[in-house]
Coordinates of C-alpha atoms and ligand atoms in Angstrom, one line a residue:
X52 CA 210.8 87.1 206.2
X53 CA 212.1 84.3 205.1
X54 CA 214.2 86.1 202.2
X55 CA 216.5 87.0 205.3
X56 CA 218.0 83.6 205.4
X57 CA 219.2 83.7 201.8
X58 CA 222.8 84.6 201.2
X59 CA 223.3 87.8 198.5
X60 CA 226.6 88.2 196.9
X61 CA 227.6 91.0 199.4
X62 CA 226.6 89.0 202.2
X63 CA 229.5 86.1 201.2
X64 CA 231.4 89.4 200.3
X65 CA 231.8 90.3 203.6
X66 CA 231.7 86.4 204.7
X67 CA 234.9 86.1 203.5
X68 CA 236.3 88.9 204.5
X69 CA 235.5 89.4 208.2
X70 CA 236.8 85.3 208.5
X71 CA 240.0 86.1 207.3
X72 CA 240.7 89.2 209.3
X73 CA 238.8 87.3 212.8
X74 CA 242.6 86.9 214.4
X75 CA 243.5 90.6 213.6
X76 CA 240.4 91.3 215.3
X77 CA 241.6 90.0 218.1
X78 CA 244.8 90.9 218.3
X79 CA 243.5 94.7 218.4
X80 CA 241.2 93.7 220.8
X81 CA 244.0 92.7 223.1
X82 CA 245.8 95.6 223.0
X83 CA 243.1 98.1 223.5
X84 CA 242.5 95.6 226.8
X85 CA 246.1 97.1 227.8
X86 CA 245.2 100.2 227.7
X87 CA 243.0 101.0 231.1
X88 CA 240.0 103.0 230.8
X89 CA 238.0 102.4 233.8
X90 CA 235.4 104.9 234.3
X91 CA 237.1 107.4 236.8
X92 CA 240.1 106.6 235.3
X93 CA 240.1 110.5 233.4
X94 CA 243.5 110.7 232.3
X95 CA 243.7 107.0 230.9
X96 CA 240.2 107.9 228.9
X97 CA 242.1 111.2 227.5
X98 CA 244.9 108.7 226.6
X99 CA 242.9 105.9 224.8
X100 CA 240.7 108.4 222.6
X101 CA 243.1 109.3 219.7
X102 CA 243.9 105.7 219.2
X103 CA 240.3 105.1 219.0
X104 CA 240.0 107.8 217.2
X105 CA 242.8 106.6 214.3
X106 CA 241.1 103.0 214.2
X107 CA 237.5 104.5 213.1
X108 CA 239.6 106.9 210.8
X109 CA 239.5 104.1 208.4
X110 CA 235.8 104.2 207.7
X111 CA 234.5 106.5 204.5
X112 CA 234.1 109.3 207.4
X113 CA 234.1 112.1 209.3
X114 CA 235.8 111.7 212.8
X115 CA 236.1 113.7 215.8
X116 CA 236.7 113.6 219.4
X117 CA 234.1 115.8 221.1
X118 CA 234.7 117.1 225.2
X119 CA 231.9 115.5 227.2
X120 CA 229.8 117.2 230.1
X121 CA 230.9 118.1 232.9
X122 CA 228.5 116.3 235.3
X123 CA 227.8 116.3 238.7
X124 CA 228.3 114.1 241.6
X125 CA 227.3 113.7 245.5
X126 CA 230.7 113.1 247.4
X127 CA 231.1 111.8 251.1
X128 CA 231.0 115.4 252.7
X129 CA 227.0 116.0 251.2
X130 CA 228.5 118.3 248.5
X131 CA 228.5 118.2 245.0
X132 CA 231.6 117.6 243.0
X133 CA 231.7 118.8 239.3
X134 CA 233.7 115.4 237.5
X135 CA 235.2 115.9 234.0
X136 CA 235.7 113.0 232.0
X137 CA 237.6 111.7 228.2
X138 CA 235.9 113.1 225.0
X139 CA 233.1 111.1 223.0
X140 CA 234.0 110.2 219.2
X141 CA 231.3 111.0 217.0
X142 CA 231.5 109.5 213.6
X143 CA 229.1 110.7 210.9
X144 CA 228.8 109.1 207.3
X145 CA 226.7 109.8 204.1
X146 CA 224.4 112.1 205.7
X147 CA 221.8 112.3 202.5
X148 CA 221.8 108.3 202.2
X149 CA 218.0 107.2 202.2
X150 CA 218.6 105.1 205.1
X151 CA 219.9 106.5 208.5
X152 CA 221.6 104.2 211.5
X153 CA 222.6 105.3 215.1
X154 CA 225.4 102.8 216.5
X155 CA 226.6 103.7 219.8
X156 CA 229.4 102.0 221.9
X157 CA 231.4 102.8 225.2
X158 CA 235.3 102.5 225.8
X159 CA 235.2 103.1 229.5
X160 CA 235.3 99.8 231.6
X161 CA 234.2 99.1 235.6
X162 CA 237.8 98.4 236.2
X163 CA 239.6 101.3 238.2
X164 CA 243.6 101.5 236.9
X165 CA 245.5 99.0 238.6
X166 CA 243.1 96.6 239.4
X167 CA 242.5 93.7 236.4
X168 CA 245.0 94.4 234.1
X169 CA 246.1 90.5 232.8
X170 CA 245.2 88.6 229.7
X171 CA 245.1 85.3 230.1
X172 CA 244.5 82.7 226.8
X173 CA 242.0 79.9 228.6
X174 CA 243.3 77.6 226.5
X175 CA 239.6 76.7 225.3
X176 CA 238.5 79.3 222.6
X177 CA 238.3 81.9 225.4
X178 CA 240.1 85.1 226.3
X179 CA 240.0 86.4 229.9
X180 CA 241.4 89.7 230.1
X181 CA 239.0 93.3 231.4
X182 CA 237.3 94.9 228.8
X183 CA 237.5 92.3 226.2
X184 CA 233.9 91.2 225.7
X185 CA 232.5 94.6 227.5
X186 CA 233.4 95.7 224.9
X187 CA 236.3 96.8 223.5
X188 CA 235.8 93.5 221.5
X189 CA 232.2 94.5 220.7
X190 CA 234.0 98.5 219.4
X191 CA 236.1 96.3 217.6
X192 CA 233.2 94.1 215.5
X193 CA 231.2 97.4 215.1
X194 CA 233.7 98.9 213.1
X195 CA 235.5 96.1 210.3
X196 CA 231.4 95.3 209.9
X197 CA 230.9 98.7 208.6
X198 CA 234.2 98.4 206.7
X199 CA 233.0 95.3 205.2
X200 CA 229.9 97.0 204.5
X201 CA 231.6 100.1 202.9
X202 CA 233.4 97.8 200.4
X203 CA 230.5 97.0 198.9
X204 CA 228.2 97.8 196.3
X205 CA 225.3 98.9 198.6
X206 CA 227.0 101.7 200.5
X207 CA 225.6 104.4 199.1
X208 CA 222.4 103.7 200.5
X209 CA 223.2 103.5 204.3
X210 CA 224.1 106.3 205.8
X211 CA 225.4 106.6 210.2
X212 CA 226.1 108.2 212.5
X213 CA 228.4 106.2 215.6
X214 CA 228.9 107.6 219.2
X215 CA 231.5 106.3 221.2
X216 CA 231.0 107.4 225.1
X217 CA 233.3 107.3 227.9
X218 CA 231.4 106.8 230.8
X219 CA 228.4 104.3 229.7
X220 CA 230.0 101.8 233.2
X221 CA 228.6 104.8 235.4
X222 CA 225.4 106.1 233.4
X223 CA 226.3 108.0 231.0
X224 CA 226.1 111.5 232.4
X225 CA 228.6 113.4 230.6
X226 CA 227.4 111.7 227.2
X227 CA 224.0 111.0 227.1
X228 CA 223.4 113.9 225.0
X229 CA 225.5 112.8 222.1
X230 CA 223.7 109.6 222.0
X231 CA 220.1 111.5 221.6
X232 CA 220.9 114.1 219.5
X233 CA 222.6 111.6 216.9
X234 CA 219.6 109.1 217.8
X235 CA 217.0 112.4 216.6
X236 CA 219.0 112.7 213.9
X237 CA 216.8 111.1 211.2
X238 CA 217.9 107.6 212.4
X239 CA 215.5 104.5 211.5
X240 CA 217.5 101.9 213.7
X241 CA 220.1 101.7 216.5
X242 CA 222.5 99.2 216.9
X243 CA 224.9 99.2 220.3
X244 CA 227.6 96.7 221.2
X245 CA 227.1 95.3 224.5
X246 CA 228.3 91.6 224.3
X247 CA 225.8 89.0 223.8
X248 CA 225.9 86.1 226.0
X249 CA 227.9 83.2 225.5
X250 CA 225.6 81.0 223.8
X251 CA 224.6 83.8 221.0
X252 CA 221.7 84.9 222.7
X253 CA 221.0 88.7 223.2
X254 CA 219.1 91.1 225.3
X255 CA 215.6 92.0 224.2
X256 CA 213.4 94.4 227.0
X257 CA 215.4 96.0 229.5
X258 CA 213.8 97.2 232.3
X259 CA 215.0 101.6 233.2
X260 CA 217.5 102.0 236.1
X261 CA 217.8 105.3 238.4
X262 CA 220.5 105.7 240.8
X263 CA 219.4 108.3 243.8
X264 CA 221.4 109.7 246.7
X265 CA 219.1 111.2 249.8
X266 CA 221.6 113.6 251.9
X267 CA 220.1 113.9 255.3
X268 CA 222.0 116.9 257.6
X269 CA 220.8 116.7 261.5
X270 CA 222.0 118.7 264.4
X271 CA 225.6 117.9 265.8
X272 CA 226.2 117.4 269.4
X273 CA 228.2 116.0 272.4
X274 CA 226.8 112.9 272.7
X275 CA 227.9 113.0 276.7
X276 CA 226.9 116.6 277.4
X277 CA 223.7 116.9 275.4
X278 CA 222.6 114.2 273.8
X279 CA 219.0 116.0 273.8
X280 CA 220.4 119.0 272.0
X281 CA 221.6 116.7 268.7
X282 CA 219.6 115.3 266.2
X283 CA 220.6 112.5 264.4
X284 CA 221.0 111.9 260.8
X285 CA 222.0 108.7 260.7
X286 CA 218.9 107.8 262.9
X287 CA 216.6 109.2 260.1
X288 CA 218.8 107.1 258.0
X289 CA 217.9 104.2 259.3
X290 CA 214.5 104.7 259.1
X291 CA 214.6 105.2 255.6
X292 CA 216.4 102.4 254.3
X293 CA 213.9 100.3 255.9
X294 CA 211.4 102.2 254.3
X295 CA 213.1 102.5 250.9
X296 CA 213.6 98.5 250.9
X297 CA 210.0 97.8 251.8
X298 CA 209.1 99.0 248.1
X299 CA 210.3 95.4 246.6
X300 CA 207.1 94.5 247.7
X301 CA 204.7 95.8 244.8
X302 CA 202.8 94.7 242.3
X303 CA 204.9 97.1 239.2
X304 CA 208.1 95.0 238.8
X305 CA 210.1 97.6 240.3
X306 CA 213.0 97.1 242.7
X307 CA 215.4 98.9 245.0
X308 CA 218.2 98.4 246.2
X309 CA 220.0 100.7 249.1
X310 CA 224.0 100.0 248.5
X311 CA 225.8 102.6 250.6
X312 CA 225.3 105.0 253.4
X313 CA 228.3 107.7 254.0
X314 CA 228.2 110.1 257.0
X315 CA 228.8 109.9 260.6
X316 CA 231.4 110.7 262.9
X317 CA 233.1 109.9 266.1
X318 CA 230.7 107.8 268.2
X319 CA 230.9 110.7 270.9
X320 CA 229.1 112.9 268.3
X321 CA 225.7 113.0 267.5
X322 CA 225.9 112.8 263.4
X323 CA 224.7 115.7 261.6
X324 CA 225.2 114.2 257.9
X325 CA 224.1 110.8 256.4
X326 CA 223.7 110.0 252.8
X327 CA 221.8 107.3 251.7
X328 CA 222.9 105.9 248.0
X329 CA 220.4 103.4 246.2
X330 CA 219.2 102.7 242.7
X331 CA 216.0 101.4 241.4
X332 CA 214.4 99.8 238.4
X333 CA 211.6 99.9 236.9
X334 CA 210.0 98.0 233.7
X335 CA 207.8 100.9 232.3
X336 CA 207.2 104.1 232.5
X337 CA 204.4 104.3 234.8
X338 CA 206.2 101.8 237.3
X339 CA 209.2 104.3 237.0
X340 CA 206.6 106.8 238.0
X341 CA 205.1 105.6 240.8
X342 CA 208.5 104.6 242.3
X343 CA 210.0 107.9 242.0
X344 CA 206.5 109.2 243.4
X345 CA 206.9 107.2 246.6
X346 CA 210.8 108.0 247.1
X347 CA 209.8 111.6 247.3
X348 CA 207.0 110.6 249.9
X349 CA 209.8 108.6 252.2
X350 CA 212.3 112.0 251.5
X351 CA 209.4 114.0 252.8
X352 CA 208.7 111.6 255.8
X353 CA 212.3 111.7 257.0
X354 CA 211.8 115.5 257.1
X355 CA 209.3 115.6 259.2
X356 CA 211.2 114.2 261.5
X357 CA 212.3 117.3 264.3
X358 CA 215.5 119.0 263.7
X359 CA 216.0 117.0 259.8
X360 CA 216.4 118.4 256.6
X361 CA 217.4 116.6 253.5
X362 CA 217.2 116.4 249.7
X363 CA 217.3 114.2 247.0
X364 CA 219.5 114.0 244.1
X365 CA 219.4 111.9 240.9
X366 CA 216.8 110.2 239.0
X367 CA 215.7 107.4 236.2
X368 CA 218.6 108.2 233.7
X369 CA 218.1 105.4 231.7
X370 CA 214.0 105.1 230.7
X371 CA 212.6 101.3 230.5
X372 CA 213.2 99.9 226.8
X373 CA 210.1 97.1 227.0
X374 CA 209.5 94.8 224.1
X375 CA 207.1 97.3 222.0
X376 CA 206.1 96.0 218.2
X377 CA 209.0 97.9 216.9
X378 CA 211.4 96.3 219.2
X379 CA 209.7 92.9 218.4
X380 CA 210.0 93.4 214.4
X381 CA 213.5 94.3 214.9
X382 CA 214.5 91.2 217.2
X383 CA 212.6 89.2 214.3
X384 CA 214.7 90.8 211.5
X385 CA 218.1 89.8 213.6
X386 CA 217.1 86.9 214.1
X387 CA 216.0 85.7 210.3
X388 CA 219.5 87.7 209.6
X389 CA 221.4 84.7 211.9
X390 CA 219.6 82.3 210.1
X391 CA 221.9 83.3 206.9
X392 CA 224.6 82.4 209.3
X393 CA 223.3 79.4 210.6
X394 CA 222.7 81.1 214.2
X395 CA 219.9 80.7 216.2
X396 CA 219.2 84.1 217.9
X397 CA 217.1 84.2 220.7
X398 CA 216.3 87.4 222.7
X399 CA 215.8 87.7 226.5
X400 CA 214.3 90.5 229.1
X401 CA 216.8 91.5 231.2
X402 CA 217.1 93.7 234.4
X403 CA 220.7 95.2 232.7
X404 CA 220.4 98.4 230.9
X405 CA 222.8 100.0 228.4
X406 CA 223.1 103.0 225.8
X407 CA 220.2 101.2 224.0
X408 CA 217.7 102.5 226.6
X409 CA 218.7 106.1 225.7
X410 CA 218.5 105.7 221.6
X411 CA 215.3 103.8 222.9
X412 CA 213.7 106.8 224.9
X413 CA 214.9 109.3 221.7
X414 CA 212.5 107.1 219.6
X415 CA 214.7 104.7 217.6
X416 CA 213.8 100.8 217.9
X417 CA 217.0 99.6 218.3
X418 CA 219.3 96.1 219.3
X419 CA 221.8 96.5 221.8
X420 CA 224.1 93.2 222.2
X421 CA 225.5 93.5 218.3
X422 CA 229.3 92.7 220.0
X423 CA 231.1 89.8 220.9
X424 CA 230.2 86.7 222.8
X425 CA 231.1 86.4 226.2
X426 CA 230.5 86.4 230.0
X427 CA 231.5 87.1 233.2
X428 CA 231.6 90.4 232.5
X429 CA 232.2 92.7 235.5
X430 CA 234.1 90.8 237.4
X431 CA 237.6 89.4 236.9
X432 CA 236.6 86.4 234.6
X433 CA 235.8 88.3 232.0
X434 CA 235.9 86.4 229.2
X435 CA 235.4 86.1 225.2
X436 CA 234.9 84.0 222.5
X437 CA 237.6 84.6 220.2
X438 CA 236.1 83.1 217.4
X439 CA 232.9 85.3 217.6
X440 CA 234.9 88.1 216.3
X441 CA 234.4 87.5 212.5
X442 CA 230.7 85.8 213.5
X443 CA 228.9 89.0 215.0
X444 CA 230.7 91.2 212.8
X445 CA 229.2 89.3 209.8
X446 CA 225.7 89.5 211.7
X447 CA 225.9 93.3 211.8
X448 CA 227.1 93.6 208.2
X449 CA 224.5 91.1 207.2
X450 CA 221.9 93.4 208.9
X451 CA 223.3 96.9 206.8
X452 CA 223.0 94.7 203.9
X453 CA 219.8 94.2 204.3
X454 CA 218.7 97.8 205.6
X455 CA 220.8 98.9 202.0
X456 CA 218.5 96.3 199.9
X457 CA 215.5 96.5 201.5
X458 CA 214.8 93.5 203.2
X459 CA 214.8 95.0 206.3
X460 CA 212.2 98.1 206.3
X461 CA 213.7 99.6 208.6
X462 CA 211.3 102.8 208.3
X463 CA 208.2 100.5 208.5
X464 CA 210.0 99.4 211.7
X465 CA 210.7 102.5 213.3
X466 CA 206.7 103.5 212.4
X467 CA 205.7 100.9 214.9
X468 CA 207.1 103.3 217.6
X469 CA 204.5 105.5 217.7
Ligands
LIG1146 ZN1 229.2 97.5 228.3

């Protein structure tokens, strides 16, 4: 592995080149912040494609925006509500190339329109402003590494295929397709663009994540002229969130976590409706199994209860990506790759998950925090590192360098999946 370390002329190619474009970098990365794409913001999506669209127009290329789902979601009356969201860019590159990539990214932030919309320079290398590090910085270093990489001699042999999503902040329902079906596509690796942390190190197992809602109807009543005729949801509620949150203690590494409750009424009415909204996480798939098992047994409890009905929507729609031998050759690959850079890379489990746990579940080993570095992501103190711009993009073009020469196998890799 050690061959990994050693600079090739197209590495200090694309050295150079990514250093003296790192403040152009940024400077696009800023104005993309501008733009606000939180997650339910549908129209602000719709605007920010095309210009997304135009950047990755400068690859060797085909590029397209493609509609998303439609997907589904429980609202505060028990109903469904069918939720339409921005388009997903699909990229696709030198098809018939020996070596196929999935790289996937997302453009949609946690922050609703109107709600985090400064930069601010930190005066210490950093960058606070929303979206920056998570990751319109990260779509950003994905692409002038590939551009890098297409201007040298190697391209021919590495050929991708890059989807862009606009809903990865709320699970990736309306895109999650895109994501396997380029991922099945003959691709030997993945690489996504969540940040990395601020010290360089990056995410290695992720544990899967489900988000559940349990709608729970009851019987409505006065609660002054007949009590005795209602039957309250809220009631069986309560009973099941206890339940629900007594499933932290196990021996599988899973947790739950009950967040909201809508329903309810007056407080002279007995309440027909309650819905209780909760995730979960698991680190495998039989600990997934076993806590979807038991949340079905707690649904089924509640029922029993006279006078209650209910169902259960949702699921795990993100499987566990644990630390297999293909995850671990990959991490080792990346991590002999920094040492050309004079990075120490060090990979850690996390609880987090991300579009890597899809491309994970369609079968492709892949490494998931290829973007910027940066923390505080999520909150209003997002920040980045603006001089990790030209840094991780030479780390990913470093990697498609060696993919293209052979230094990384990536299909020996990808064999270690099964
Ligand atoms: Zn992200």
């Amino acid at each position: 592995m050690d061959s990994l370390s050693k600079l090739s002329t197209e590495d200090e190619q694309v050295r150079e080149r990514l250093l003296a474009i790192n403040d152009a970098m940024v400077a696009r990365t800023v104005s993309w912040a501008k733009l606000n794409t939180g997650s339910w913001n549908t129209e602000g999506l719709k605007g920010f494609a095309p210009g997304l669209a135009d950047a990755f127009s400068e690859l060797d290329a085909d590029v397209r925006l493609e509609p998303s789902r439609p997907f589904q979601t429980v609202i505060d009356t028990g109903e469904t509500e069918t939720i339409e969201t921005g388009p997903v860019l699909r990229v696709r590159a030198r098809p018939d190339a020996p070596v196929q990539v999935v790289m996937s990214g997302h453009y949609d932030t946690v922050f609703p329109d109107g709600t985090f919309t400064k930069i601010t320079d930190l005066g210490d290398g950093r960058l606070n402003g929303p979206g920056l590090a998570d990751m319109k910085g990260g779509l950003c270093v994905m692409l002038e590494a590939l551009k890098a990489f297409e201007a040298g001699a190697l391209k021919d042999r590495v050929g991708y295929q890059i989807v862009v999503t606009p809903d990865e902040e709320i699970g990736n329902f309306a895109s999650a397709h895109a994501l396997t079906e380029a991922a099945q596509s003959g691709a030997l690796i993945g690489m996504t663009y969540e940040p990395a942390m601020e010290t360089g190190a990056m995410s290695g197992g992720r544990k899967g994540s489900a988000v559940y809602d349990i709608v729970l109807h009851g019987k409505a009543a006065h609660a002054g002229r007949a009590k005795h005729e209602g039957r309250s949801a809220i009631t069986a509620a309560a009973d099941l969130v206890v339940h629900l949150e007594d499933l932290n203690v196990n021996p599988h590494g899973v947790t739950v976590n009950v967040g909201k409750i809508d329903g309810g009424n007056a407080v002279n009415i007995v309440p027909d409706l309650a819905i209780v909204r909760f995730g979960a996480r698991a680190p495998d798939k039989a600990a997934a199994d076993w806590v979807h098992g038991e949340i079905e047994m707690l649904l089924s409890r509640a029922r029993q209860r006279e006078g209650i009905h209910g169902h259960l929507h949702g699921g795990f729609y993100r499987p566990p990506k644990p630390r297999n031998a293909a995850q671990q050759a990959l991490f080792d690959a990346v991590s002999g790759t920094g040492r050309a850079l004079g990075l120490d890379i060090t990979f850690e489990d996390t609880g987090g998950v991300c579009e890597g746990n899809n491309i994970f579940a369609a079968g492709v080993p892949n490494v998931d925090t290829l973007g910027v570095r940066g923390g505080r992501i999520h909150s209003a103190e997002e920040y980045v590192v603006t001089s990790s711009f030209a840094e991780r993009a030479s780390l990913s073009a470093f990697l498609l360098n060696r993919i293209a020469d052979g230094r990384i196998d990536a299909a020996a890799i990808k064999a270690l999946m099964s």
